[in-house]
């Protein structure tokens, strides 16, 4: 396993400084860049370990605190093991912060994250990959559509609300996407019912986007997050295989 070096960085945005975690192989050579979008629980030790695993596979990985407008990490006071079923008040903290991150603000920030990666001597020249989890899967899809010249591959896992009937639904970006996409959907996920999965598939197919979407059987929403009650080992291992395969094909 390649040794990695992780550090905290600050990214200038149009609205302030976003704190972030940057990790890369220890040799310091430029590697393909990966922008990793958090789930709703935010930048925390588990996401840093996920980023480190990607870095060990040969990538320079940036994990921004997308909630930076509400404070530096940790934005929320979370237990080491997150089980919203026993602590439903967690969502009372998180939901307003999530809703405040409008698509417009999120994509303005995405431009700052992508510029930072482009300017970093630790990132190889050329486009990057984006991956995201839960709400981060929505941000991934939007980023691939908003910055097609910068995003060569994009993956999302247990994403919710990817293809709603709202006028700003993430799937409506399909016509602008040039990246190859992969989505691993949670089987038992009320935030992405079958009709949304079908709508996403139809939109990507109609736009000619190279993509592969699949449903992970018996997987709950949040199945990749080992510090939560939603974790499913089988789905998590399958997600790692799919993500690394996409990155290897792209870079």
PDB file of N, CA and C in Angstrom, residues 14 33 52 65 67 72 85 98 100-101 124 147 165-166 179 193 198 219 226 235 240 246 249:
ATOM      1  N   UNK A  14     -15.678  32.502  -3.661  1.00  0.00           N
ATOM      2  CA  UNK A  14     -16.256  33.845  -3.791  1.00  0.00           C
ATOM      3  C   UNK A  14     -16.933  34.301  -2.509  1.00  0.00           C
ATOM      4  N   UNK A  33      -6.286  14.268 -10.252  1.00  0.00           N
ATOM      5  CA  UNK A  33      -7.040  14.846  -9.149  1.00  0.00           C
ATOM      6  C   UNK A  33      -8.416  14.233  -9.003  1.00  0.00           C
ATOM      7  N   UNK A  52      -7.962   8.937   1.967  1.00  0.00           N
ATOM      8  CA  UNK A  52      -6.623   8.336   2.062  1.00  0.00           C
ATOM      9  C   UNK A  52      -6.554   7.049   1.242  1.00  0.00           C
ATOM     10  N   UNK A  65     -15.109  21.030   2.876  1.00  0.00           N
ATOM     11  CA  UNK A  65     -16.254  21.204   3.766  1.00  0.00           C
ATOM     12  C   UNK A  65     -17.263  22.069   3.019  1.00  0.00           C
ATOM     13  N   UNK A  67     -20.119  22.885   3.714  1.00  0.00           N
ATOM     14  CA  UNK A  67     -20.920  23.703   4.614  1.00  0.00           C
ATOM     15  C   UNK A  67     -20.098  24.810   5.262  1.00  0.00           C
ATOM     16  N   UNK A  72     -16.244  26.187  10.327  1.00  0.00           N
ATOM     17  CA  UNK A  72     -15.216  25.231   9.959  1.00  0.00           C
ATOM     18  C   UNK A  72     -15.561  23.852  10.518  1.00  0.00           C
ATOM     19  N   UNK A  85     -31.350   7.058  13.960  1.00  0.00           N
ATOM     20  CA  UNK A  85     -32.524   6.402  14.530  1.00  0.00           C
ATOM     21  C   UNK A  85     -32.633   6.585  16.029  1.00  0.00           C
ATOM     22  N   UNK A  98     -28.158  21.947   4.980  1.00  0.00           N
ATOM     23  CA  UNK A  98     -28.231  21.359   3.642  1.00  0.00           C
ATOM     24  C   UNK A  98     -29.076  22.212   2.707  1.00  0.00           C
ATOM     25  N   UNK A 100     -29.698  25.316   2.830  1.00  0.00           N
ATOM     26  CA  UNK A 100     -29.087  26.616   2.538  1.00  0.00           C
ATOM     27  C   UNK A 100     -28.068  26.535   1.411  1.00  0.00           C
ATOM     28  N   UNK A 101     -27.551  25.332   1.141  1.00  0.00           N
ATOM     29  CA  UNK A 101     -26.577  25.161   0.059  1.00  0.00           C
ATOM     30  C   UNK A 101     -27.351  24.970  -1.240  1.00  0.00           C
ATOM     31  N   UNK A 124      -1.939  16.357 -11.478  1.00  0.00           N
ATOM     32  CA  UNK A 124      -1.504  16.265 -12.872  1.00  0.00           C
ATOM     33  C   UNK A 124      -2.360  17.167 -13.760  1.00  0.00           C
ATOM     34  N   UNK A 147     -19.293  21.892 -15.285  1.00  0.00           N
ATOM     35  CA  UNK A 147     -17.885  22.049 -15.669  1.00  0.00           C
ATOM     36  C   UNK A 147     -17.424  20.867 -16.522  1.00  0.00           C
ATOM     37  N   UNK A 165     -38.973  15.988 -10.173  1.00  0.00           N
ATOM     38  CA  UNK A 165     -39.707  16.750 -11.185  1.00  0.00           C
ATOM     39  C   UNK A 165     -39.539  18.260 -10.979  1.00  0.00           C
ATOM     40  N   UNK A 166     -38.574  18.653 -10.155  1.00  0.00           N
ATOM     41  CA  UNK A 166     -38.304  20.073  -9.925  1.00  0.00           C
ATOM     42  C   UNK A 166     -37.576  20.676 -11.131  1.00  0.00           C
ATOM     43  N   UNK A 179     -18.278  13.698 -19.267  1.00  0.00           N
ATOM     44  CA  UNK A 179     -17.579  12.687 -18.473  1.00  0.00           C
ATOM     45  C   UNK A 179     -18.264  11.336 -18.603  1.00  0.00           C
ATOM     46  N   UNK A 193     -36.546   6.730  -5.275  1.00  0.00           N
ATOM     47  CA  UNK A 193     -37.452   5.649  -5.661  1.00  0.00           C
ATOM     48  C   UNK A 193     -37.242   5.247  -7.114  1.00  0.00           C
ATOM     49  N   UNK A 198     -35.307   5.522 -12.934  1.00  0.00           N
ATOM     50  CA  UNK A 198     -35.652   5.404 -14.357  1.00  0.00           C
ATOM     51  C   UNK A 198     -35.495   6.740 -15.082  1.00  0.00           C
ATOM     52  N   UNK A 219     -29.174  -2.896  -0.130  1.00  0.00           N
ATOM     53  CA  UNK A 219     -28.299  -1.859   0.430  1.00  0.00           C
ATOM     54  C   UNK A 219     -29.133  -0.674   0.910  1.00  0.00           C
ATOM     55  N   UNK A 226     -18.956   3.757   7.013  1.00  0.00           N
ATOM     56  CA  UNK A 226     -18.696   2.767   8.062  1.00  0.00           C
ATOM     57  C   UNK A 226     -18.884   3.314   9.472  1.00  0.00           C
ATOM     58  N   UNK A 235     -21.954  -3.845   0.080  1.00  0.00           N
ATOM     59  CA  UNK A 235     -22.148  -2.709  -0.819  1.00  0.00           C
ATOM     60  C   UNK A 235     -20.941  -1.800  -0.863  1.00  0.00           C
ATOM     61  N   UNK A 240     -16.158   0.368  -3.841  1.00  0.00           N
ATOM     62  CA  UNK A 240     -14.728   0.622  -4.045  1.00  0.00           C
ATOM     63  C   UNK A 240     -14.248   0.015  -5.367  1.00  0.00           C
ATOM     64  N   UNK A 246     -13.507   2.775 -12.541  1.00  0.00           N
ATOM     65  CA  UNK A 246     -13.790   3.969 -13.330  1.00  0.00           C
ATOM     66  C   UNK A 246     -12.564   4.874 -13.419  1.00  0.00           C
ATOM     67  N   UNK A 249      -9.883   3.413 -15.716  1.00  0.00           N
ATOM     68  CA  UNK A 249     -10.234   3.561 -17.136  1.00  0.00           C
ATOM     69  C   UNK A 249     -10.006   4.987 -17.617  1.00  0.00           C
TER      70      UNK A 249
END
